[in-house]
Amino acid sequence: MASLTARFGPGLGGTILLLVGLWLIGMVLAPNLMMLDFSLRPNLMPNQIGTDADRYTLANFIALFSDSVHRAIFFKTVWASALVTLTTLVVTYPLAFWLAKIATPRGMALALVALIIPFWINEVLRTLAWYILLAFNGPLNAVLLGLGIIAEPVRWFGDFGVLAGMVYAYILFMLFPIYNSISTLETAQIEAARNLGASTVRIHRRIVIPHAKAGIATGCVFTFMLAAGSYVAPALLGSPGSRWFTEIIYNWFFEGGNWNRGAAYALVLLVLCMLVVLAALRVFRVNLADVAK
Amino acid sequence: MSHSVDLIDIEMIFGQVRAVEKFSASVEGGEFFSILGPSGCGKTTVLRLVAGFIQPTAGRVLIGGKDVTGSGPHQRPTSMIFQSLALFPLMPVWENIVFGLEVRGIPKAERRKRAEELLDLIALPGFGYRMIHELSGGQKQRVAIARALAVEPQVLLLDEPLSALDLKLRQHMRAELRALQKRTGVTFIYITHDQSEALAMSDRVAVMSAGKLQQIATPRELYANPATSFVARFVGETNEFPGRVRGVSDGIAAVETRHGLLKGRAGPGLRAGDQAAVYVRPEAVSLETQNDNRIEAEAERLEFEGAVAILHAKAQDGQAVLAAIAHRGLGQAPVSGGAIKLSFTPAEALVLAHG
């Protein structure tokens, strides 16, 4: 704080502090506290607010875990998000390594353009593109049928559709942190390992992955949080069997009109995401400052 | 005896660039062989060809008499020390050293034991659990050497490993490398742009320029009888007097220069009428006047270096002439500004075709 005023003077330094404080309080703290407050109150008629019935209760949280359907969807969202994260990592890591260490400048420019241009279109439209591709009478089934790989059209919507749509939607969030961290690895280290006889698998296991750990952790945390909080992909590409927890939250707010229960559900999701971030950091033995970089 | 390395008519072309042209050399088993040249001359390319990181466009690489052209770096009995050392910063020293053994599936207990032995060899006992960033430059250097030696290579390839060290440490490491090479008997191929490094350590030196091999010789031979004008200029200090060859007889060539007729031992293939230059080392130039080759010059300044003093003089047309004057000759040395006569014997001068 002292260094801030020393660098920018009391006027500008104070303004920066004030803006950061306003942002933290107004945009982060206050909404979350309001959500907490909502989640701990019962859903009441307007005339009951302020009466004896209006007191703090854990009923909304208990409702979530005693409803077997909601509980199942919650846990499915957790592991399906983990699966999305893992799949995205598996798809992205070779690409990130190729971009960082093997690609020629020209190849890299082409690949980056091909990866980034689709992201100029908004997420809903991009997901709609997958909706068309994966449709029962869509191009994917047509191609597979034409090639004789499948005998009759496959219903892709559901778990597969959601997985494909999410992996595609979040690939850049995984790619860039990993690419950044691999590109800082000195190429001579890879050559030295190869020179000492290491196989490709061992080079990655012992040299590249440990070096890129912070980037991998960052990418995984981003992807997991985005996947767990995703709404568009499950709504468009899912089926009744692949409902996402965010859809239930949405329903409490906008269909069921029970904001209190919606807030409780959203809070549980928030806490889950925070736990996953902390666990990931612990597992990868990186700290928050590394991730922020 | 360690393996020999034979490079036969190697050509290496990267896109439009001809990095190495018609390079042939035979390195004997157990030899300390240096490749010397300015940066960008293709010497590192030659080393990477021997290691197997790249494959030659044409030509063959033989290690221990066996053709290894086309095989990768892990299939060759070579081990490389990189310019940046390329130690693994996330592993402790001992794991770095025996990484090559880990790869070969040697059990951990044995790896630890081997690491201890190698740490003793490089005089860093007890350093096994340090991290790389905790070591000094010279210690890192030695760890890199130990890591390369751990896989018991037949040929050790060194890519300017001393260039990042300060002068004092560099000189110390030179002696250490040389001693280590003698002790282990491994064939060393050493890349450097530092001629004093190459001359001090090597059994033989190959000089390269612009992708071409200039000469392979012992350090003494290289200094006394450079085969090309490039070698004469690149290895050690030299005076160069360009001119045209008037005639060659009994191995002595007479060259018409701006400073009169100068004579010297004729280099290979020299004929009357050729453009050539007379090369003479500063220590062969003296202030005595009874030698055959005489040059009139003006003394500019005398730089005292201890054992010798370097006299900087200007001959006709502003040609700079250097003369090294031994300590006991300093009495008669001019200080500055005077006209002087410098001379040297034909036996100590060399005439080479101008290249």
XYZ file of C-alpha atoms in Angstrom:
648
model
C 0.000 0.000 0.000
C 2.859 2.313 0.874
C 4.611 1.341 -2.352
C 1.447 2.174 -4.277
C 1.319 5.728 -2.953
C 5.098 6.009 -3.344
C 4.893 5.035 -6.993
C 1.751 6.905 -8.076
C 1.499 9.668 -5.478
C -1.262 9.957 -2.867
C -3.923 11.105 -5.358
C -3.685 8.378 -7.965
C -2.599 5.748 -5.429
C -5.633 6.537 -3.270
C -7.937 6.377 -6.292
C -6.587 2.967 -7.263
C -7.100 1.677 -3.734
C -10.600 3.106 -3.623
C -11.578 1.513 -6.938
C -10.165 -1.853 -5.942
C -12.011 -1.584 -2.611
C -15.273 -0.650 -4.322
C -14.911 -3.496 -6.756
C -14.138 -6.015 -4.051
C -16.980 -4.906 -1.820
C -19.598 -4.075 -4.437
C -18.969 -6.786 -7.013
C -17.536 -9.673 -5.021
C -18.357 -9.469 -1.358
C -21.854 -7.939 -1.323
C -23.467 -10.248 -3.926
C -22.011 -13.317 -2.266
C -23.131 -12.215 1.163
C -26.592 -11.522 -0.219
C -26.627 -14.946 -1.777
C -25.604 -16.459 1.543
C -28.366 -14.531 3.277
C -30.925 -15.666 0.697
C -29.827 -19.277 0.940
C -30.293 -19.371 4.715
C -33.882 -18.028 4.653
C -37.035 -19.927 3.735
C -38.979 -19.006 0.612
C -41.802 -16.867 1.945
C -44.766 -14.931 0.657
C -44.171 -11.152 0.785
C -46.557 -10.765 3.698
C -44.624 -13.299 5.784
C -41.309 -11.450 5.490
C -40.320 -10.079 8.847
C -42.642 -12.405 10.766
C -41.631 -15.335 12.999
C -41.388 -17.613 9.997
C -38.571 -15.432 8.563
C -35.554 -16.819 10.352
C -32.329 -18.497 9.405
C -32.525 -22.193 8.567
C -30.469 -24.819 6.788
C -33.597 -26.210 5.153
C -32.534 -25.208 1.616
C -29.236 -27.087 1.927
C -30.884 -30.070 3.529
C -33.395 -30.095 0.676
C -30.591 -30.453 -1.858
C -28.968 -33.420 -0.197
C -32.203 -35.173 0.730
C -33.546 -34.973 -2.825
C -31.968 -38.022 -4.417
C -32.374 -36.700 -7.974
C -30.762 -33.349 -7.223
C -28.022 -35.009 -5.214
C -27.286 -37.384 -8.060
C -27.196 -34.540 -10.571
C -24.880 -32.581 -8.291
C -22.377 -35.422 -8.006
C -22.692 -36.207 -11.667
C -21.886 -32.578 -12.478
C -18.782 -32.891 -10.307
C -17.401 -35.993 -11.940
C -18.536 -35.052 -15.422
C -16.729 -31.711 -15.030
C -13.677 -33.649 -13.923
C -14.044 -35.840 -17.014
C -14.351 -32.749 -19.219
C -11.206 -31.368 -17.596
C -9.288 -34.585 -18.093
C -10.419 -34.969 -21.711
C -9.540 -31.361 -22.474
C -6.110 -31.896 -20.908
C -5.491 -35.040 -22.953
C -6.558 -33.326 -26.165
C -4.701 -30.098 -25.439
C -1.378 -31.213 -24.010
C 0.075 -32.654 -27.243
C -1.141 -29.586 -29.105
C 0.436 -27.253 -26.553
C 3.706 -29.174 -26.730
C 3.674 -29.101 -30.507
C 3.000 -25.364 -30.553
C 5.657 -24.602 -27.967
C 8.488 -26.858 -29.097
C 8.000 -28.373 -32.543
C 5.913 -26.111 -34.789
C 7.588 -23.828 -37.298
C 6.600 -20.157 -36.892
C 4.335 -20.541 -39.923
C 2.660 -23.704 -38.669
C 2.177 -22.125 -35.286
C 0.569 -18.991 -36.731
C -1.822 -21.095 -38.796
C -2.761 -23.308 -35.859
C -3.351 -20.344 -33.560
C -5.540 -18.601 -36.113
C -7.528 -21.815 -36.610
C -7.951 -22.136 -32.847
C -8.788 -18.536 -32.071
C -11.066 -17.494 -34.934
C -14.001 -19.694 -33.780
C -13.805 -17.881 -30.455
C -14.760 -14.621 -32.140
C -18.270 -16.069 -32.316
C -20.170 -16.183 -29.060
C -20.416 -19.316 -27.008
C -24.122 -19.938 -27.672
C -23.623 -19.842 -31.443
C -20.558 -22.050 -31.252
C -22.538 -24.562 -29.246
C -25.340 -24.320 -31.772
C -22.814 -25.309 -34.427
C -22.187 -28.493 -32.466
C -25.945 -28.896 -32.139
C -26.156 -29.008 -35.922
C -23.106 -31.248 -36.339
C -24.300 -33.801 -33.824
C -27.978 -33.779 -34.836
C -29.628 -37.138 -35.496
C -29.933 -36.279 -39.195
C -26.783 -34.152 -39.056
C -23.476 -34.252 -40.924
C -21.551 -36.411 -38.422
C -24.046 -39.268 -38.658
C -24.211 -38.798 -42.434
C -20.443 -39.093 -42.789
C -20.179 -42.109 -40.482
C -23.065 -43.810 -42.279
C -21.537 -42.999 -45.647
C -18.216 -44.511 -44.585
C -20.001 -47.589 -43.320
C -18.631 -47.169 -39.790
C -22.125 -47.219 -38.278
C -25.166 -49.059 -39.542
C -27.753 -46.619 -38.248
C -27.629 -43.033 -36.945
C -26.409 -42.517 -33.381
C -28.091 -40.189 -30.884
C -25.086 -38.061 -29.916
C -26.984 -35.666 -27.698
C -26.591 -36.471 -24.054
C -23.390 -37.200 -22.197
C -21.303 -37.409 -25.366
C -22.683 -34.177 -26.813
C -22.095 -32.295 -23.581
C -18.549 -33.640 -23.323
C -17.695 -32.754 -26.923
C -19.232 -29.305 -26.705
C -17.459 -28.461 -23.462
C -14.068 -29.782 -24.498
C -14.337 -27.639 -27.598
C -15.577 -24.597 -25.698
C -12.802 -24.626 -23.101
C -9.833 -25.795 -25.118
C -8.173 -22.375 -25.209
C -8.448 -21.963 -21.442
C -6.435 -25.155 -21.117
C -4.155 -24.525 -24.091
C -2.691 -21.141 -23.273
C -1.522 -21.769 -19.692
C 0.090 -25.058 -20.745
C 1.576 -23.586 -23.910
C 3.031 -20.703 -21.897
C 4.661 -22.923 -19.355
C 6.057 -25.397 -21.900
C 7.477 -22.626 -24.034
C 9.630 -21.495 -21.113
C 11.262 -24.935 -20.976
C 14.742 -24.837 -22.452
C 14.764 -27.094 -25.524
C 18.266 -28.299 -24.667
C 16.805 -30.051 -21.607
C 14.634 -32.182 -23.855
C 17.602 -32.883 -26.099
C 19.786 -33.721 -23.114
C 17.208 -36.206 -21.852
C 16.916 -37.763 -25.302
C 20.694 -37.887 -25.578
C 20.829 -39.758 -22.275
C 18.475 -42.335 -23.788
C 15.101 -41.245 -22.422
C 11.996 -42.323 -24.325
C 9.374 -39.782 -25.373
C 7.094 -40.886 -22.537
C 9.854 -40.487 -19.966
C 10.900 -37.109 -21.326
C 7.351 -35.880 -20.798
C 6.922 -37.547 -17.435
C 10.226 -36.439 -15.937
C 11.059 -33.183 -17.721
C 8.179 -31.510 -19.539
C 5.221 -32.204 -17.237
C 7.033 -31.289 -14.001
C 8.144 -28.062 -15.672
C 4.646 -27.294 -16.978
C 2.950 -28.214 -13.686
C 1.748 -24.721 -12.827
C 0.363 -24.255 -16.331
C -1.398 -27.614 -16.238
C -2.888 -26.831 -12.822
C -4.068 -23.435 -14.025
C -5.641 -24.903 -17.153
C -7.352 -27.653 -15.168
C -8.735 -25.213 -12.600
C -10.078 -22.893 -15.312
C -11.621 -25.735 -17.245
C -13.179 -27.383 -14.223
C -14.770 -24.187 -12.995
C -16.084 -23.293 -16.443
C -17.416 -26.814 -16.946
C -19.105 -26.994 -13.542
C -20.681 -23.598 -14.126
C -21.586 -24.232 -17.754
C -25.164 -23.779 -18.845
C -25.301 -23.558 -22.633
C -23.640 -26.854 -23.560
C -25.796 -29.082 -21.313
C -28.925 -27.132 -22.267
C -28.338 -27.501 -26.013
C -26.326 -30.689 -26.381
C -27.663 -32.642 -23.428
C -30.569 -34.981 -23.006
C -32.827 -35.469 -19.976
C -30.294 -38.010 -18.738
C -27.403 -35.548 -18.786
C -28.839 -32.674 -16.786
C -26.300 -30.313 -15.324
C -26.518 -28.843 -11.838
C -26.588 -25.301 -13.289
C -29.847 -26.172 -15.062
C -31.436 -26.961 -11.709
C -30.194 -23.705 -10.233
C -31.617 -21.897 -13.244
C -34.927 -23.642 -12.726
C -35.167 -22.652 -9.065
C -34.605 -19.021 -9.970
C -36.608 -18.677 -13.160
C -39.079 -21.542 -13.277
C -39.700 -22.473 -9.648
C -39.516 -18.904 -8.364
C -37.665 -20.109 -5.268
C -34.641 -17.806 -5.153
C -33.706 -18.970 -1.698
C -33.282 -22.549 -2.720
C -31.558 -21.452 -5.950
C -29.120 -19.399 -3.881
C -28.401 -22.384 -1.637
C -27.753 -24.595 -4.646
C -25.518 -21.975 -6.267
C -23.594 -21.580 -3.034
C -22.950 -25.298 -2.851
C -21.603 -25.186 -6.407
C -19.388 -22.225 -5.515
C -17.989 -23.990 -2.464
C -17.379 -27.098 -4.546
C -15.418 -25.099 -7.128
C -13.315 -23.497 -4.430
C -12.571 -26.879 -2.880
C -11.540 -28.245 -6.264
C -9.203 -25.294 -6.853
C -7.564 -25.772 -3.475
C -7.311 -29.520 -3.939
C -5.793 -29.100 -7.394
C -3.229 -26.666 -6.043
C -2.380 -29.098 -3.264
C -2.098 -32.051 -5.642
C 0.094 -30.157 -8.094
C 2.014 -28.472 -5.262
C 1.669 -25.027 -6.735
C 0.476 -21.919 -4.931
C -2.079 -19.321 -5.973
C 0.603 -16.825 -6.940
C 1.987 -19.261 -9.543
C -1.480 -19.722 -10.995
C -2.087 -15.988 -11.135
C 1.073 -15.629 -13.206
C 40.338 -47.858 -25.960
C 37.339 -45.652 -26.644
C 35.631 -45.501 -29.980
C 36.937 -43.518 -32.912
C 34.686 -41.181 -34.854
C 34.882 -40.900 -38.626
C 33.045 -38.261 -40.570
C 33.046 -39.010 -44.281
C 32.131 -36.343 -46.838
C 29.479 -34.804 -44.625
C 27.140 -32.268 -46.189
C 24.436 -30.513 -44.242
C 21.908 -28.274 -45.927
C 19.185 -26.419 -43.984
C 16.708 -25.076 -46.526
C 18.816 -22.720 -48.610
C 21.769 -22.684 -46.240
C 24.718 -24.971 -46.716
C 25.825 -25.258 -43.095
C 28.530 -27.889 -43.637
C 30.311 -28.669 -46.909
C 32.317 -31.798 -47.713
C 33.513 -32.273 -44.165
C 35.757 -35.257 -43.488
C 37.637 -35.953 -40.288
C 38.872 -38.979 -38.399
C 38.965 -38.701 -34.639
C 40.990 -41.420 -32.976
C 39.759 -43.358 -29.955
C 40.737 -41.611 -26.734
C 41.681 -38.417 -28.495
C 40.895 -34.890 -27.335
C 39.736 -33.406 -30.604
C 38.599 -29.806 -30.914
C 36.644 -28.101 -33.637
C 37.541 -24.441 -33.703
C 35.870 -21.690 -35.668
C 34.064 -18.383 -35.425
C 30.383 -18.449 -34.500
C 28.177 -19.557 -37.371
C 30.921 -21.596 -39.041
C 28.993 -24.865 -38.706
C 30.953 -26.415 -35.856
C 27.929 -26.966 -33.633
C 26.150 -28.531 -36.611
C 29.006 -31.028 -36.937
C 28.689 -31.891 -33.248
C 24.927 -32.366 -33.515
C 25.517 -34.620 -36.519
C 27.848 -36.778 -34.443
C 25.318 -36.848 -31.575
C 22.522 -37.839 -33.957
C 20.215 -34.891 -33.266
C 20.304 -34.168 -36.981
C 21.099 -36.386 -39.950
C 23.469 -35.317 -42.718
C 22.097 -34.391 -46.138
C 24.935 -36.473 -47.575
C 27.883 -38.402 -46.180
C 28.310 -40.900 -43.379
C 29.057 -40.894 -39.672
C 31.021 -43.823 -38.223
C 31.487 -44.370 -34.503
C 33.869 -47.130 -33.503
C 33.998 -48.145 -37.154
C 30.243 -48.771 -37.215
C 28.036 -46.766 -39.542
C 25.531 -44.912 -37.349
C 24.161 -42.586 -40.038
C 20.402 -42.391 -39.620
C 20.264 -43.577 -36.020
C 19.015 -41.252 -33.298
C 20.866 -39.730 -30.341
C 19.752 -42.462 -27.933
C 21.127 -45.201 -30.199
C 24.681 -43.861 -30.282
C 27.427 -44.361 -27.698
C 27.804 -40.610 -27.406
C 26.930 -38.204 -24.670
C 26.667 -34.473 -25.058
C 27.393 -31.531 -22.804
C 25.335 -28.577 -23.942
C 26.420 -24.980 -24.085
C 23.688 -24.115 -21.584
C 24.482 -27.384 -19.720
C 20.729 -28.208 -19.800
C 20.706 -29.604 -16.288
C 17.262 -30.548 -14.991
C 16.400 -27.848 -12.447
C 13.566 -29.791 -10.801
C 15.739 -32.765 -9.858
C 18.380 -32.834 -7.157
C 21.987 -33.182 -8.244
C 22.160 -36.939 -7.791
C 19.073 -37.587 -9.914
C 20.499 -35.350 -12.600
C 23.736 -37.289 -12.637
C 22.168 -40.733 -12.920
C 19.214 -39.762 -15.122
C 20.773 -41.779 -17.930
C 20.867 -44.840 -15.648
C 17.263 -44.310 -14.543
C 16.347 -44.421 -18.226
C 18.177 -47.723 -18.558
C 16.113 -49.209 -15.729
C 18.925 -49.540 -13.212
C 17.542 -49.963 -9.666
C 17.519 -46.991 -7.355
C 20.028 -48.318 -4.810
C 22.582 -48.880 -7.537
C 21.882 -45.469 -9.027
C 22.533 -43.819 -5.691
C 25.804 -45.663 -5.347
C 26.873 -44.689 -8.846
C 25.915 -41.064 -8.165
C 28.173 -41.059 -5.106
C 31.074 -42.389 -7.146
C 30.575 -39.781 -9.835
C 30.278 -37.012 -7.259
C 33.638 -38.154 -5.937
C 35.048 -38.140 -9.458
C 34.037 -34.515 -9.983
C 35.172 -33.583 -6.453
C 31.700 -32.675 -5.194
C 31.116 -35.345 -2.533
C 27.986 -34.772 -0.450
C 26.361 -32.509 -3.035
C 23.810 -35.138 -4.110
C 20.791 -33.566 -2.449
C 21.487 -29.985 -3.477
C 19.272 -28.478 -6.140
C 20.825 -27.211 -9.340
C 20.128 -23.547 -8.550
C 22.137 -23.890 -5.356
C 25.348 -24.627 -7.277
C 27.943 -22.204 -8.588
C 28.781 -22.026 -12.285
C 31.800 -24.287 -11.968
C 29.890 -26.832 -9.894
C 27.070 -26.949 -12.441
C 29.698 -27.513 -15.079
C 31.055 -30.501 -13.222
C 27.585 -31.941 -12.601
C 26.926 -31.712 -16.346
C 30.150 -33.611 -16.980
C 29.241 -36.267 -14.432
C 25.773 -36.670 -15.945
C 27.294 -37.164 -19.384
C 29.874 -39.642 -18.072
C 27.353 -41.645 -16.039
C 26.088 -43.461 -19.122
C 29.685 -44.520 -19.867
C 29.794 -43.026 -23.334
C 32.492 -43.925 -25.809
C 32.517 -40.378 -27.111
C 31.836 -37.213 -25.140
C 30.631 -34.234 -27.152
C 31.169 -30.804 -25.617
C 29.478 -27.735 -27.088
C 31.387 -24.706 -25.754
C 30.673 -25.749 -22.184
C 33.046 -23.216 -20.666
C 31.791 -20.145 -22.474
C 29.534 -19.021 -19.620
C 32.286 -19.100 -16.995
C 34.574 -16.264 -15.994
C 38.184 -16.299 -17.162
C 39.758 -17.684 -14.015
C 37.293 -20.532 -13.686
C 37.531 -21.223 -17.389
C 41.268 -21.743 -17.146
C 40.814 -23.968 -14.129
C 38.125 -26.039 -15.855
C 40.338 -26.440 -18.924
C 42.937 -28.227 -16.866
C 40.263 -30.236 -15.106
C 38.620 -31.320 -18.352
C 41.943 -32.326 -19.810
C 42.819 -34.358 -16.700
C 39.400 -35.997 -16.691
C 39.784 -36.944 -20.321
C 43.155 -38.557 -19.663
C 41.790 -40.425 -16.654
C 38.645 -41.756 -18.297
C 40.164 -42.347 -21.732
C 36.907 -41.272 -23.368
C 37.122 -39.689 -26.811
C 36.347 -35.972 -26.479
C 35.064 -33.825 -29.295
C 35.163 -30.264 -28.117
C 33.587 -27.278 -29.864
C 34.927 -23.817 -29.230
C 35.404 -20.416 -30.801
C 38.195 -19.668 -28.319
C 41.490 -20.535 -29.960
C 43.493 -20.496 -26.742
C 41.069 -23.057 -25.280
C 41.484 -25.300 -28.320
C 45.262 -24.959 -28.388
C 45.666 -25.550 -24.655
C 43.567 -28.707 -24.343
C 43.508 -30.590 -27.601
C 45.502 -33.396 -29.110
C 44.370 -32.175 -32.491
C 42.308 -29.249 -33.696
C 40.090 -28.931 -36.754
C 39.587 -25.354 -37.904
C 36.339 -24.535 -39.698
C 35.213 -21.466 -41.557
C 31.903 -20.884 -43.327
C 30.974 -24.573 -43.251
C 34.292 -25.715 -44.675
C 37.110 -27.571 -43.025
C 40.284 -25.509 -43.191
C 42.849 -27.701 -41.494
C 43.257 -30.543 -39.035
C 46.511 -30.501 -37.104
C 48.088 -30.603 -33.670
C 47.995 -27.250 -31.873
C 51.691 -26.656 -32.510
C 51.452 -27.537 -36.156
C 48.400 -25.337 -36.509
C 50.262 -22.405 -35.056
C 53.515 -22.968 -36.911
C 52.153 -24.104 -40.270
C 48.651 -22.874 -40.909
C 47.392 -24.419 -44.143
C 45.220 -21.540 -45.260
C 45.185 -17.812 -44.841
C 42.047 -18.139 -42.715
C 43.833 -20.376 -40.219
C 46.834 -18.066 -40.180
C 44.626 -15.115 -39.306
C 42.257 -16.935 -36.927
C 44.743 -18.867 -34.798
C 46.995 -16.553 -32.854
C 48.122 -13.056 -33.768
C 49.754 -12.589 -37.139
C 51.064 -9.938 -39.517
C 49.793 -10.167 -43.055
C 51.598 -8.667 -46.059
C 49.622 -9.238 -49.259
C 51.226 -9.249 -52.693
C 51.980 -11.299 -55.808
C 54.293 -14.314 -55.928
C 57.340 -13.600 -58.052
C 58.827 -17.068 -57.833
C 59.161 -20.229 -55.771
C 62.414 -22.101 -55.340
C 63.612 -24.635 -52.776
C 60.357 -24.232 -50.862
C 60.910 -20.500 -50.429
C 58.518 -18.113 -52.131
C 59.363 -14.516 -52.930
C 56.416 -12.147 -52.824
C 56.277 -8.655 -54.262
C 54.570 -6.531 -51.637
C 54.120 -2.824 -51.028
C 57.016 -3.104 -48.599
C 59.390 -4.625 -51.105
C 60.279 -8.220 -51.783
C 59.512 -10.493 -48.822
C 60.392 -14.176 -48.615
C 58.879 -17.010 -46.687
C 58.274 -20.745 -46.742
C 55.905 -21.535 -49.608
C 52.520 -22.902 -48.683
C 50.903 -25.782 -50.602
C 50.325 -25.341 -54.348
C 51.853 -21.897 -54.632
C 53.005 -20.771 -58.089
C 54.568 -17.657 -59.557
C 51.953 -15.017 -60.361
C 49.515 -16.097 -57.602
C 47.890 -13.573 -55.302
C 49.318 -14.449 -51.916
C 50.308 -13.002 -48.588
C 53.272 -13.366 -46.303
C 52.278 -14.286 -42.743
C 54.599 -13.773 -39.834
C 53.915 -14.059 -36.115
C 54.664 -10.997 -33.952
C 57.227 -12.955 -31.940
C 59.189 -13.641 -35.177
C 59.447 -9.926 -35.972
C 62.543 -8.364 -34.461
C 64.275 -5.021 -34.301
C 67.515 -6.536 -35.568
C 68.335 -5.618 -39.142
C 70.433 -8.505 -40.430
C 67.430 -10.674 -41.461
C 66.426 -11.085 -45.103
C 62.992 -9.524 -44.854
C 63.052 -5.889 -43.813
C 60.221 -3.468 -43.365
C 60.449 0.217 -42.687
C 57.893 1.426 -40.244
C 57.066 4.016 -37.692
C 56.720 3.035 -34.066
C 53.341 3.986 -32.624
C 53.169 2.605 -29.121
C 54.577 -0.086 -26.926
C 52.244 -2.178 -24.813
C 53.972 -3.757 -21.896
C 52.456 -7.128 -21.014
C 54.992 -8.488 -18.601
C 56.862 -11.345 -20.238
C 56.692 -9.565 -23.578
C 55.902 -6.121 -24.864
C 53.892 -5.617 -28.039
C 55.230 -2.958 -30.364
C 52.506 -1.466 -32.564
C 54.013 0.044 -35.694
C 52.678 1.479 -38.938
C 54.391 0.548 -42.185
C 53.740 2.095 -45.602
C 50.091 2.689 -46.567
C 49.075 2.518 -42.940
C 49.670 -1.240 -42.690
C 49.763 -2.195 -39.016
C 52.692 -4.345 -37.924
C 52.936 -6.063 -34.555
C 56.187 -7.168 -33.014
C 56.473 -8.997 -29.733
C 59.619 -7.993 -27.939
C 60.972 -10.251 -25.263
C 61.733 -8.731 -21.912
C 65.478 -8.575 -22.358
C 65.175 -6.808 -25.723
C 63.183 -3.968 -24.216
C 66.281 -1.799 -23.719
C 66.568 -0.921 -27.397
C 62.835 -0.713 -27.999
C 61.613 2.603 -29.331
C 58.913 4.242 -27.279
C 56.941 6.072 -29.928
C 57.106 8.186 -32.994
C 60.499 7.069 -34.331
C 61.291 5.478 -37.695
C 62.318 1.880 -37.167
C 63.406 -1.115 -39.201
C 61.702 -4.426 -38.500
C 62.877 -7.721 -39.892
C 62.170 -11.436 -39.889
C 63.737 -14.528 -41.394
C 62.157 -16.406 -44.347
C 62.122 -19.573 -42.207
C 59.731 -17.961 -39.736
C 57.421 -16.538 -42.385
C 54.842 -18.436 -44.355
C 53.464 -17.597 -47.786
C 49.877 -18.685 -48.396
C 47.557 -18.160 -51.322
C 45.267 -15.261 -50.566
C 41.845 -16.542 -49.611
